[in-house]
PDB file of C-alpha atoms in Angstrom:
ATOM      1  CA  MET A 143     233.049 190.757   9.918  1.00 43.00           C
ATOM      2  CA  LYS A 144     233.558 193.328   7.245  1.00 50.00           C
ATOM      3  CA  ASN A 145     230.994 196.021   6.980  1.00 53.00           C
ATOM      4  CA  THR A 146     229.660 195.974   3.420  1.00 66.00           C
ATOM      5  CA  LEU A 147     226.862 198.535   3.882  1.00 77.00           C
ATOM      6  CA  ASP A 148     227.092 201.707   1.827  1.00 83.00           C
ATOM      7  CA  CYS A 149     226.429 205.095   3.545  1.00 88.00           C
ATOM      8  CA  ASN A 150     223.423 205.809   1.358  1.00 85.00           C
ATOM      9  CA  ILE A 151     221.837 202.505   2.301  1.00 85.00           C
ATOM     10  CA  VAL A 152     222.533 203.109   6.004  1.00 83.00           C
ATOM     11  CA  ARG A 153     220.978 206.594   5.909  1.00 83.00           C
ATOM     12  CA  ASP A 154     217.924 205.143   4.198  1.00 83.00           C
ATOM     13  CA  MET A 155     217.614 202.549   6.953  1.00 86.00           C
ATOM     14  CA  LEU A 156     218.364 204.829   9.914  1.00 82.00           C
ATOM     15  CA  PRO A 157     214.728 206.131  10.290  1.00 84.00           C
ATOM     16  CA  LEU A 158     213.599 202.503  10.604  1.00 85.00           C
ATOM     17  CA  PHE A 159     216.531 201.768  12.895  1.00 84.00           C
ATOM     18  CA  VAL A 160     215.515 204.615  15.216  1.00 82.00           C
ATOM     19  CA  GLU A 161     211.971 203.269  15.368  1.00 83.00           C
ATOM     20  CA  ASN A 162     213.259 199.711  16.065  1.00 86.00           C
ATOM     21  CA  LEU A 163     211.656 198.442  12.877  1.00 83.00           C
ATOM     22  CA  THR A 164     214.806 196.735  11.452  1.00 85.00           C
ATOM     23  CA  SER A 165     215.838 193.121  12.033  1.00 87.00           C
ATOM     24  CA  GLU A 166     218.602 192.070  14.392  1.00 86.00           C
ATOM     25  CA  ASP A 167     221.047 191.330  11.570  1.00 83.00           C
ATOM     26  CA  SER A 168     220.347 194.729  10.032  1.00 85.00           C
ATOM     27  CA  ASN A 169     220.827 196.348  13.435  1.00 85.00           C
ATOM     28  CA  ASN A 170     224.258 194.707  13.820  1.00 86.00           C
ATOM     29  CA  ALA A 171     225.307 195.754  10.330  1.00 85.00           C
ATOM     30  CA  ILE A 172     224.147 199.318  10.878  1.00 84.00           C
ATOM     31  CA  GLN A 173     225.868 199.480  14.239  1.00 86.00           C
ATOM     32  CA  GLN A 174     229.199 198.295  12.769  1.00 86.00           C
ATOM     33  CA  HIS A 175     228.913 200.926  10.021  1.00 87.00           C
ATOM     34  CA  LEU A 176     228.191 203.665  12.539  1.00 84.00           C
ATOM     35  CA  GLU A 177     231.336 202.731  14.534  1.00 84.00           C
ATOM     36  CA  GLN A 178     233.424 203.260  11.427  1.00 86.00           C
ATOM     37  CA  CYS A 179     231.527 206.217   9.782  1.00 88.00           C
ATOM     38  CA  GLU A 180     231.450 209.524  11.584  1.00 86.00           C
ATOM     39  CA  TYR A 181     229.276 211.113   8.910  1.00 86.00           C
ATOM     40  CA  CYS A 182     226.475 208.571   9.411  1.00 86.00           C
ATOM     41  CA  ARG A 183     226.734 208.915  13.208  1.00 86.00           C
ATOM     42  CA  LYS A 184     226.069 212.648  12.945  1.00 86.00           C
ATOM     43  CA  TYR A 185     223.174 211.987  10.592  1.00 84.00           C
ATOM     44  CA  LEU A 186     221.742 209.614  13.218  1.00 83.00           C
ATOM     45  CA  GLU A 187     222.135 212.238  15.944  1.00 84.00           C
ATOM     46  CA  ASN A 188     220.302 214.794  13.839  1.00 85.00           C
ATOM     47  CA  ILE A 189     217.297 212.608  13.194  1.00 82.00           C
ATOM     48  CA  GLN A 190     217.118 211.666  16.887  1.00 80.00           C
ATOM     49  CA  LYS A 191     216.897 215.299  18.015  1.00 77.00           C
ATOM     50  CA  PRO A 192     213.331 216.388  19.095  1.00 74.00           C
ATOM     51  CA  ILE A 193     211.570 218.664  16.656  1.00 67.00           C
ATOM     52  CA  ASP A 194     210.723 222.058  18.084  1.00 62.00           C
ATOM     53  CA  CYS A 195     207.158 223.058  17.130  1.00 59.00           C
ATOM     54  CA  PRO A 196     206.680 226.784  16.634  1.00 61.00           C
ATOM     55  CA  THR A 197     204.545 228.322  19.352  1.00 61.00           C
ATOM     56  CA  VAL A 198     201.629 230.607  18.467  1.00 52.00           C
ATOM     57  CA  PRO A 199     201.970 233.963  20.163  1.00 60.00           C
ATOM     58  CA  LYS A 200     199.435 234.619  22.924  1.00 59.00           C
ATOM     59  CA  LYS A 201     198.246 237.720  21.129  1.00 60.00           C
ATOM     60  CA  GLU A 202     197.296 235.659  18.088  1.00 61.00           C
ATOM     61  CA  ILE A 203     195.447 233.147  20.287  1.00 61.00           C
ATOM     62  CA  ASP A 204     193.487 235.941  21.999  1.00 65.00           C
ATOM     63  CA  TYR A 205     192.639 237.459  18.606  1.00 66.00           C
ATOM     64  CA  MET A 206     191.295 234.129  17.313  1.00 71.00           C
ATOM     65  CA  ARG A 207     189.207 233.747  20.441  1.00 74.00           C
ATOM     66  CA  LYS A 208     187.770 237.226  19.928  1.00 72.00           C
ATOM     67  CA  VAL A 209     186.991 236.447  16.293  1.00 73.00           C
ATOM     68  CA  LYS A 210     185.262 233.200  17.297  1.00 76.00           C
ATOM     69  CA  HIS A 211     183.288 234.957  20.068  1.00 74.00           C
ATOM     70  CA  SER A 212     182.291 237.771  17.700  1.00 79.00           C
ATOM     71  CA  PHE A 213     181.097 235.220  15.134  1.00 82.00           C
ATOM     72  CA  LYS A 214     178.953 233.500  17.770  1.00 83.00           C
ATOM     73  CA  GLN A 215     177.455 236.834  18.838  1.00 85.00           C
ATOM     74  CA  ARG A 216     176.589 237.707  15.261  1.00 86.00           C
ATOM     75  CA  ALA A 217     175.027 234.270  14.786  1.00 87.00           C
ATOM     76  CA  TYR A 218     172.913 234.745  17.930  1.00 88.00           C
ATOM     77  CA  ILE A 219     171.834 238.235  16.832  1.00 90.00           C
ATOM     78  CA  LEU A 220     170.937 236.988  13.356  1.00 90.00           C
ATOM     79  CA  SER A 221     168.961 234.089  14.834  1.00 90.00           C
ATOM     80  CA  GLY A 222     167.127 236.505  17.136  1.00 90.00           C
ATOM     81  CA  VAL A 223     166.276 238.872  14.269  1.00 91.00           C
ATOM     82  CA  ILE A 224     165.000 235.985  12.152  1.00 93.00           C
ATOM     83  CA  THR A 225     162.916 234.682  15.097  1.00 93.00           C
ATOM     84  CA  ILE A 226     161.378 238.108  15.773  1.00 93.00           C
ATOM     85  CA  PHE A 227     160.640 238.569  12.065  1.00 92.00           C
ATOM     86  CA  CYS A 228     158.919 235.163  11.929  1.00 93.00           C
ATOM     87  CA  ILE A 229     156.844 235.998  15.043  1.00 93.00           C
ATOM     88  CA  ILE A 230     155.764 239.293  13.451  1.00 93.00           C
ATOM     89  CA  LEU A 231     154.781 237.499  10.230  1.00 91.00           C
ATOM     90  CA  ILE A 232     152.805 234.892  12.194  1.00 91.00           C
ATOM     91  CA  GLY A 233     151.073 237.667  14.165  1.00 89.00           C
ATOM     92  CA  ILE A 234     150.129 239.500  10.966  1.00 88.00           C
ATOM     93  CA  PHE A 235     148.848 236.264   9.443  1.00 86.00           C
ATOM     94  CA  LEU A 236     146.754 235.424  12.504  1.00 85.00           C
ATOM     95  CA  ARG A 237     145.319 238.952  12.688  1.00 83.00           C
ATOM     96  CA  LEU A 238     144.408 239.109   9.004  1.00 83.00           C
ATOM     97  CA  PHE A 239     143.258 235.537   8.325  1.00 84.00           C
ATOM     98  CA  ILE A 240     142.267 233.967  11.683  1.00 84.00           C
ATOM     99  CA  ILE A 241     141.493 236.544  14.387  1.00 83.00           C
ATOM    100  CA  GLY A 242     140.252 239.476  12.315  1.00 83.00           C
ATOM    101  CA  THR A 243     139.077 242.934  13.310  1.00 82.00           C
ATOM    102  CA  PRO A 244     135.921 243.259  15.450  1.00 83.00           C
ATOM    103  CA  ILE A 245     133.156 245.248  13.801  1.00 83.00           C
ATOM    104  CA  PHE A 246     129.932 246.528  15.288  1.00 80.00           C
ATOM    105  CA  ILE A 247     126.479 246.513  13.779  1.00 74.00           C
ATOM    106  CA  GLY A 248     125.665 250.005  12.568  1.00 69.00           C
ATOM    107  CA  ASP A 249     129.349 250.790  11.925  1.00 69.00           C
ATOM    108  CA  ALA A 250     129.684 248.232   9.116  1.00 70.00           C
ATOM    109  CA  PRO A 251     127.475 247.115   6.197  1.00 77.00           C
ATOM    110  CA  ILE A 252     125.976 244.091   7.965  1.00 82.00           C
ATOM    111  CA  ASN A 253     122.785 242.496   6.739  1.00 85.00           C
ATOM    112  CA  TYR A 254     121.091 239.614   8.561  1.00 88.00           C
ATOM    113  CA  GLU A 255     117.818 237.797   9.011  1.00 91.00           C
ATOM    114  CA  TRP A 256     116.686 236.087  12.175  1.00 91.00           C
ATOM    115  CA  ASN A 257     114.181 233.447  13.165  1.00 93.00           C
ATOM    116  CA  TYR A 258     112.973 232.090  16.495  1.00 92.00           C
ATOM    117  CA  ASP A 259     111.437 228.625  16.737  1.00 90.00           C
ATOM    118  CA  LEU A 260     108.833 228.644  19.508  1.00 86.00           C
ATOM    119  CA  ASP A 261     108.858 224.846  19.780  1.00 86.00           C
ATOM    120  CA  SER A 262     112.600 224.100  19.895  1.00 89.00           C
ATOM    121  CA  LYS A 263     113.423 227.473  21.528  1.00 90.00           C
ATOM    122  CA  VAL A 264     116.294 228.105  19.125  1.00 93.00           C
ATOM    123  CA  TYR A 265     117.231 231.602  17.938  1.00 93.00           C
ATOM    124  CA  TRP A 266     118.823 231.490  14.481  1.00 93.00           C
ATOM    125  CA  ILE A 267     120.752 234.269  12.730  1.00 92.00           C
ATOM    126  CA  HIS A 268     122.124 234.235   9.192  1.00 91.00           C
ATOM    127  CA  GLY A 269     123.796 237.248   7.628  1.00 86.00           C
ATOM    128  CA  THR A 270     126.531 238.732   5.477  1.00 85.00           C
ATOM    129  CA  ILE A 271     129.134 241.476   5.566  1.00 82.00           C
ATOM    130  CA  GLU A 272     129.114 243.486   2.367  1.00 76.00           C
ATOM    131  CA  GLY A 273     132.388 243.319   0.445  1.00 64.00           C
ATOM    132  CA  THR A 274     133.840 240.827  -2.021  1.00 57.00           C
ATOM    133  CA  LYS A 275     137.230 240.812  -0.298  1.00 74.00           C
ATOM    134  CA  THR A 276     135.886 240.263   3.186  1.00 78.00           C
ATOM    135  CA  SER A 277     135.114 237.158   5.217  1.00 84.00           C
ATOM    136  CA  ALA A 278     133.366 236.870   8.545  1.00 83.00           C
ATOM    137  CA  ARG A 279     134.083 235.105  11.821  1.00 85.00           C
ATOM    138  CA  ILE A 280     131.511 235.061  14.593  1.00 87.00           C
ATOM    139  CA  LYS A 281     131.985 234.420  18.304  1.00 90.00           C
ATOM    140  CA  ILE A 282     129.306 233.674  20.918  1.00 92.00           C
ATOM    141  CA  TYR A 283     129.821 233.704  24.661  1.00 91.00           C
ATOM    142  CA  GLU A 284     127.710 233.987  27.788  1.00 92.00           C
ATOM    143  CA  ASP A 285     127.987 236.891  30.204  1.00 92.00           C
ATOM    144  CA  LYS A 286     126.366 235.513  33.351  1.00 91.00           C
ATOM    145  CA  LYS A 287     127.134 238.639  35.337  1.00 92.00           C
ATOM    146  CA  ASN A 288     124.960 240.810  33.078  1.00 92.00           C
ATOM    147  CA  ASN A 289     122.612 237.980  32.101  1.00 93.00           C
ATOM    148  CA  GLN A 290     123.463 238.278  28.423  1.00 94.00           C
ATOM    149  CA  ILE A 291     124.377 236.103  25.466  1.00 95.00           C
ATOM    150  CA  LYS A 292     126.884 238.137  23.460  1.00 94.00           C
ATOM    151  CA  ILE A 293     127.659 237.956  19.759  1.00 92.00           C
ATOM    152  CA  LYS A 294     130.820 239.384  18.221  1.00 90.00           C
ATOM    153  CA  ILE A 295     131.557 239.604  14.497  1.00 87.00           C
ATOM    154  CA  TYR A 296     135.112 239.821  13.158  1.00 86.00           C
ATOM    155  CA  GLU A 297     136.041 240.956   9.654  1.00 84.00           C
ATOM    156  CA  ILE A 298     138.932 238.918   8.190  1.00 85.00           C
ATOM    157  CA  MET A 299     140.667 238.323   4.874  1.00 83.00           C
ATOM    158  CA  PRO A 300     139.288 235.407   2.813  1.00 82.00           C
ATOM    159  CA  SER A 301     141.269 232.175   3.203  1.00 80.00           C
ATOM    160  CA  VAL A 302     140.807 228.415   3.409  1.00 79.00           C
ATOM    161  CA  PHE A 303     139.850 228.937   7.048  1.00 78.00           C
ATOM    162  CA  TYR A 304     137.109 231.508   6.372  1.00 79.00           C
ATOM    163  CA  SER A 305     136.233 231.609   2.693  1.00 78.00           C
ATOM    164  CA  ASN A 306     133.182 233.868   2.457  1.00 80.00           C
ATOM    165  CA  ASN A 307     131.448 236.867   3.992  1.00 83.00           C
ATOM    166  CA  GLN A 308     128.496 234.939   5.442  1.00 84.00           C
ATOM    167  CA  PHE A 309     127.884 233.999   9.065  1.00 86.00           C
ATOM    168  CA  SER A 310     125.276 231.729  10.596  1.00 89.00           C
ATOM    169  CA  ILE A 311     124.563 230.812  14.217  1.00 91.00           C
ATOM    170  CA  LYS A 312     121.952 228.940  16.217  1.00 94.00           C
ATOM    171  CA  ILE A 313     121.526 229.845  19.879  1.00 93.00           C
ATOM    172  CA  PRO A 314     119.457 227.787  22.331  1.00 93.00           C
ATOM    173  CA  TRP A 315     117.413 230.486  24.034  1.00 91.00           C
ATOM    174  CA  ASN A 316     114.611 230.330  26.595  1.00 88.00           C
ATOM    175  CA  GLY A 317     114.163 234.090  26.998  1.00 87.00           C
ATOM    176  CA  GLU A 318     115.945 234.343  30.341  1.00 88.00           C
ATOM    177  CA  ALA A 319     118.915 236.313  28.963  1.00 92.00           C
ATOM    178  CA  ASP A 320     119.179 239.137  26.443  1.00 93.00           C
ATOM    179  CA  ILE A 321     120.938 238.439  23.138  1.00 93.00           C
ATOM    180  CA  VAL A 322     123.180 241.369  22.179  1.00 92.00           C
ATOM    181  CA  TRP A 323     125.625 242.454  19.494  1.00 89.00           C
ATOM    182  CA  GLN A 324     128.798 243.285  21.398  1.00 88.00           C
ATOM    183  CA  GLY A 325     131.169 245.957  20.118  1.00 83.00           C
ATOM    184  CA  LYS A 326     134.464 247.161  21.534  1.00 79.00           C
ATOM    185  CA  GLU A 327     132.855 249.826  23.693  1.00 80.00           C
ATOM    186  CA  SER A 328     129.136 249.511  23.037  1.00 84.00           C
ATOM    187  CA  GLN A 329     126.416 246.949  22.518  1.00 87.00           C
ATOM    188  CA  GLN A 330     122.980 246.648  20.981  1.00 87.00           C
ATOM    189  CA  VAL A 331     120.239 244.360  22.240  1.00 89.00           C
ATOM    190  CA  ILE A 332     118.943 242.083  19.484  1.00 88.00           C
ATOM    191  CA  THR A 333     116.210 240.457  21.485  1.00 89.00           C
ATOM    192  CA  GLY A 334     114.981 239.776  24.985  1.00 89.00           C
ATOM    193  CA  SER A 335     111.888 238.334  26.600  1.00 86.00           C
ATOM    194  CA  GLU A 336     110.191 241.749  26.477  1.00 85.00           C
ATOM    195  CA  TYR A 337     110.506 241.735  22.680  1.00 86.00           C
ATOM    196  CA  LEU A 338     108.712 238.407  22.302  1.00 87.00           C
ATOM    197  CA  ASN A 339     105.671 238.936  24.479  1.00 90.00           C
ATOM    198  CA  PHE A 340     102.497 237.047  23.627  1.00 93.00           C
ATOM    199  CA  SER A 341      99.408 239.208  23.948  1.00 95.00           C
ATOM    200  CA  ILE A 342      95.654 238.790  23.659  1.00 96.00           C
ATOM    201  CA  SER A 343      93.217 241.708  23.692  1.00 96.00           C
ATOM    202  CA  GLU A 344      89.455 241.572  23.974  1.00 95.00           C
ATOM    203  CA  PHE A 345      86.996 243.923  22.301  1.00 95.00           C
ATOM    204  CA  GLN A 346      83.628 244.023  23.995  1.00 91.00           C
ATOM    205  CA  LYS A 347      80.931 246.665  24.279  1.00 84.00           C
ATOM    206  CA  GLY A 348      82.951 249.200  22.317  1.00 87.00           C
ATOM    207  CA  ASP A 349      86.003 248.880  24.562  1.00 92.00           C
ATOM    208  CA  TYR A 350      89.424 247.229  24.126  1.00 93.00           C
ATOM    209  CA  GLN A 351      91.058 245.467  27.058  1.00 94.00           C
ATOM    210  CA  ASN A 352      94.496 243.843  27.104  1.00 94.00           C
ATOM    211  CA  ILE A 353      93.847 240.567  28.943  1.00 95.00           C
ATOM    212  CA  VAL A 354      97.098 238.601  28.315  1.00 95.00           C
ATOM    213  CA  ASP A 355     100.543 240.144  27.914  1.00 93.00           C
ATOM    214  CA  LEU A 356     103.594 238.083  28.871  1.00 92.00           C
ATOM    215  CA  TYR A 357     106.574 236.136  27.586  1.00 90.00           C
ATOM    216  CA  ASP A 358     105.168 232.638  27.184  1.00 91.00           C
ATOM    217  CA  VAL A 359     106.530 230.725  24.192  1.00 89.00           C
ATOM    218  CA  ASN A 360     104.719 227.559  25.270  1.00 90.00           C
ATOM    219  CA  GLY A 361     101.335 229.266  25.326  1.00 93.00           C
ATOM    220  CA  ALA A 362     102.049 231.096  22.076  1.00 93.00           C
ATOM    221  CA  SER A 363     103.133 227.827  20.449  1.00 92.00           C
ATOM    222  CA  MET A 364     100.010 226.038  21.638  1.00 94.00           C
ATOM    223  CA  ILE A 365      97.598 228.635  20.219  1.00 95.00           C
ATOM    224  CA  LYS A 366      99.703 229.003  17.040  1.00 94.00           C
ATOM    225  CA  LYS A 367      99.251 225.268  16.418  1.00 94.00           C
ATOM    226  CA  LEU A 368      95.508 225.619  16.910  1.00 96.00           C
ATOM    227  CA  TYR A 369      95.530 228.355  14.284  1.00 96.00           C
ATOM    228  CA  ASP A 370      97.718 226.391  11.854  1.00 94.00           C
ATOM    229  CA  ASN A 371      95.569 223.251  12.182  1.00 95.00           C
ATOM    230  CA  ALA A 372      92.216 225.039  11.927  1.00 96.00           C
ATOM    231  CA  THR A 373      90.064 224.168   8.911  1.00 95.00           C
ATOM    232  CA  GLU A 374      90.075 226.596   6.003  1.00 96.00           C
ATOM    233  CA  VAL A 375      86.510 227.494   5.038  1.00 95.00           C
ATOM    234  CA  SER A 376      87.267 229.997   2.280  1.00 92.00           C
ATOM    235  CA  SER A 377      89.704 230.123  -0.623  1.00 90.00           C
ATOM    236  CA  LYS A 378      89.488 233.893  -0.743  1.00 93.00           C
ATOM    237  CA  VAL A 379      92.458 235.868   0.536  1.00 94.00           C
ATOM    238  CA  LEU A 380      91.247 238.048   3.378  1.00 94.00           C
ATOM    239  CA  MET A 381      91.479 241.804   3.432  1.00 94.00           C
ATOM    240  CA  SER A 382      91.939 243.801   6.632  1.00 93.00           C
ATOM    241  CA  PHE A 383      89.525 242.891   9.417  1.00 94.00           C
ATOM    242  CA  ASP A 384      86.410 245.064   9.785  1.00 92.00           C
ATOM    243  CA  GLU A 385      86.637 245.861  13.479  1.00 90.00           C
ATOM    244  CA  GLU A 386      83.268 247.661  13.460  1.00 89.00           C
ATOM    245  CA  LYS A 387      81.350 244.668  12.166  1.00 90.00           C
ATOM    246  CA  TYR A 388      81.393 242.602  15.374  1.00 91.00           C
ATOM    247  CA  ASP A 389      80.480 243.479  18.930  1.00 91.00           C
ATOM    248  CA  LYS A 390      82.901 241.029  20.511  1.00 94.00           C
ATOM    249  CA  TYR A 391      86.158 239.399  19.410  1.00 96.00           C
ATOM    250  CA  PHE A 392      89.684 238.622  20.510  1.00 97.00           C
ATOM    251  CA  ILE A 393      92.870 240.022  18.968  1.00 97.00           C
ATOM    252  CA  ILE A 394      95.819 237.616  19.187  1.00 96.00           C
ATOM    253  CA  SER A 395      99.331 238.999  18.642  1.00 95.00           C
ATOM    254  CA  PHE A 396     101.912 236.230  18.402  1.00 93.00           C
ATOM    255  CA  PRO A 397     105.532 237.005  19.248  1.00 90.00           C
ATOM    256  CA  LEU A 398     107.455 238.194  16.204  1.00 87.00           C
ATOM    257  CA  THR A 399     109.550 235.154  15.285  1.00 87.00           C
ATOM    258  CA  THR A 400     111.276 236.339  12.123  1.00 88.00           C
ATOM    259  CA  GLY A 401     112.760 239.531  10.818  1.00 87.00           C
ATOM    260  CA  ILE A 402     115.386 241.233   8.661  1.00 86.00           C
ATOM    261  CA  TYR A 403     118.003 243.821   9.570  1.00 78.00           C
ATOM    262  CA  SER A 404     119.573 245.696   6.674  1.00 67.00           C
ATOM    263  CA  GLU A 405     121.192 249.056   6.094  1.00 53.00           C
ATOM    264  CA  TRP A 406     122.268 248.380   2.535  1.00 43.00           C
ATOM    265  CA  ILE A 407     119.548 246.154   1.047  1.00 43.00           C
ATOM    266  CA  LYS A 408     116.132 247.554   0.246  1.00 46.00           C
ATOM    267  CA  ASP A 409     113.520 244.900  -0.454  1.00 49.00           C
ATOM    268  CA  ASN A 410     110.182 246.349  -1.523  1.00 47.00           C
ATOM    269  CA  LYS A 411     108.455 243.012  -1.112  1.00 47.00           C
ATOM    270  CA  ALA A 412     109.767 242.744   2.434  1.00 46.00           C
ATOM    271  CA  SER A 413     108.502 246.266   3.154  1.00 45.00           C
ATOM    272  CA  GLN A 414     105.074 245.394   1.811  1.00 45.00           C
ATOM    273  CA  LYS A 415     105.024 242.273   3.921  1.00 48.00           C
ATOM    274  CA  GLU A 416     105.873 244.278   7.027  1.00 51.00           C
ATOM    275  CA  GLU A 417     102.862 246.520   6.360  1.00 70.00           C
ATOM    276  CA  MET A 418     100.488 243.530   6.473  1.00 79.00           C
ATOM    277  CA  ASP A 419      98.456 243.175   9.674  1.00 87.00           C
ATOM    278  CA  ASP A 420      99.989 240.231  11.510  1.00 89.00           C
ATOM    279  CA  ARG A 421      97.275 240.097  14.148  1.00 94.00           C
ATOM    280  CA  VAL A 422      94.842 237.170  14.287  1.00 96.00           C
ATOM    281  CA  PHE A 423      91.208 238.044  15.042  1.00 97.00           C
ATOM    282  CA  LEU A 424      89.096 235.393  16.763  1.00 97.00           C
ATOM    283  CA  TYR A 425      85.337 235.976  16.563  1.00 96.00           C
ATOM    284  CA  GLN A 426      82.062 234.107  16.792  1.00 94.00           C
ATOM    285  CA  GLU A 427      79.380 234.071  14.126  1.00 93.00           C
ATOM    286  CA  ASP A 428      76.280 231.825  13.886  1.00 91.00           C
ATOM    287  CA  GLY A 429      77.520 229.683  16.781  1.00 91.00           C
ATOM    288  CA  GLN A 430      80.906 229.046  15.108  1.00 94.00           C
ATOM    289  CA  TYR A 431      84.337 230.447  15.945  1.00 96.00           C
ATOM    290  CA  TYR A 432      86.641 231.737  13.229  1.00 97.00           C
ATOM    291  CA  PHE A 433      90.281 232.817  12.831  1.00 97.00           C
ATOM    292  CA  TYR A 434      90.666 235.883  10.629  1.00 97.00           C
ATOM    293  CA  LYS A 435      94.094 237.100   9.422  1.00 96.00           C
ATOM    294  CA  GLN A 436      94.808 239.530   6.623  1.00 94.00           C
ATOM    295  CA  GLY A 437      96.380 237.920   3.579  1.00 93.00           C
ATOM    296  CA  GLN A 438      95.288 234.408   4.643  1.00 95.00           C
ATOM    297  CA  HIS A 439      92.157 232.280   4.222  1.00 96.00           C
ATOM    298  CA  LEU A 440      89.327 232.256   6.710  1.00 96.00           C
ATOM    299  CA  LYS A 441      89.651 229.349   9.192  1.00 97.00           C
ATOM    300  CA  LYS A 442      87.138 227.703  11.489  1.00 96.00           C
ATOM    301  CA  ILE A 443      88.106 226.488  14.945  1.00 95.00           C
ATOM    302  CA  SER A 444      86.368 223.650  16.789  1.00 94.00           C
ATOM    303  CA  GLU A 445      84.557 224.218  20.058  1.00 94.00           C
ATOM    304  CA  ASP A 446      87.074 222.067  21.949  1.00 95.00           C
ATOM    305  CA  ASP A 447      89.978 224.147  20.635  1.00 96.00           C
ATOM    306  CA  MET A 448      88.115 227.329  21.490  1.00 96.00           C
ATOM    307  CA  ASN A 449      87.693 226.074  25.053  1.00 96.00           C
ATOM    308  CA  LYS A 450      91.453 225.482  25.231  1.00 96.00           C
ATOM    309  CA  ILE A 451      92.025 229.116  24.324  1.00 96.00           C
ATOM    310  CA  LEU A 452      89.470 230.328  26.870  1.00 95.00           C
ATOM    311  CA  ASP A 453      91.061 228.158  29.583  1.00 96.00           C
ATOM    312  CA  TYR A 454      94.472 229.578  28.732  1.00 96.00           C
ATOM    313  CA  ILE A 455      93.117 233.128  28.978  1.00 95.00           C
ATOM    314  CA  LYS A 456      91.666 232.361  32.427  1.00 94.00           C
ATOM    315  CA  THR A 457      95.033 231.151  33.757  1.00 94.00           C
ATOM    316  CA  LYS A 458      97.070 233.986  32.225  1.00 93.00           C
ATOM    317  CA  LYS A 459      94.610 236.848  32.402  1.00 92.00           C
ATOM    318  CA  ILE A 460      95.949 240.107  33.748  1.00 87.00           C
ATOM    319  CA  SER A 461      94.372 240.725  37.134  1.00 73.00           C
TER     320      SER A 461
END
């Protein structure tokens, strides 16, 4: 059979021939042409030779490894710097807006008022820190070792967490522990049982005698209710009690249950109120018993209520 294939066609088909992608008839025709054409045989040999891939020098490989390692190190260092920076920012934020700086009463312009409810035995404090750009955070904790209830105030920047400079707390308190302002290195007692003593004195035969003096919120509350519920017998506001007018009477001093602490607010009305005599005088006149307190109306107490007071005095009287 005569070979009719042209060299150009054969060379075009040889890559397929090498990969065994040509048909059997094409293979036979190509083979016959190769037997007759030396030029195409050499072309076939050339395309069948393996291709030598250039090798990368070891020095270049080591350099690329060093570059890659150096890039990783820089990435780690950058990540560490960013992490430390974020931690510092979070710490600053917490210190300024959440934790705050502890301040101590007397060292800062703190103003507060307090109240103690004899019935519920709750000590309430409400106050402010002077400064329009200041907010307050307050912390309360119990120090059983020193038998104290401690209060700490922190000054912080205003935020959605603490938006104003006011603080308010209510502390259940039965007088067994002292309540103190706690500073970094010092403290100040706000109140203790010795500050809320209930006392009754008796004037008789020209002599004063302290007959009851103790911390007893229950007794003070009981007699305070008798005073509050006594019947008013005069619409006239009483002046100071004339202690020389009567030969015998009792002087009742209830525990101070409210007050104001301020170093930067001066309230003249509050000062005038503090100058009022808070004592309650209990005396007998024309067979009736009366409560007398400056600035209030005269009140009459029933005989049964008077007996309750006398019974209380007997049980609590200083021996």
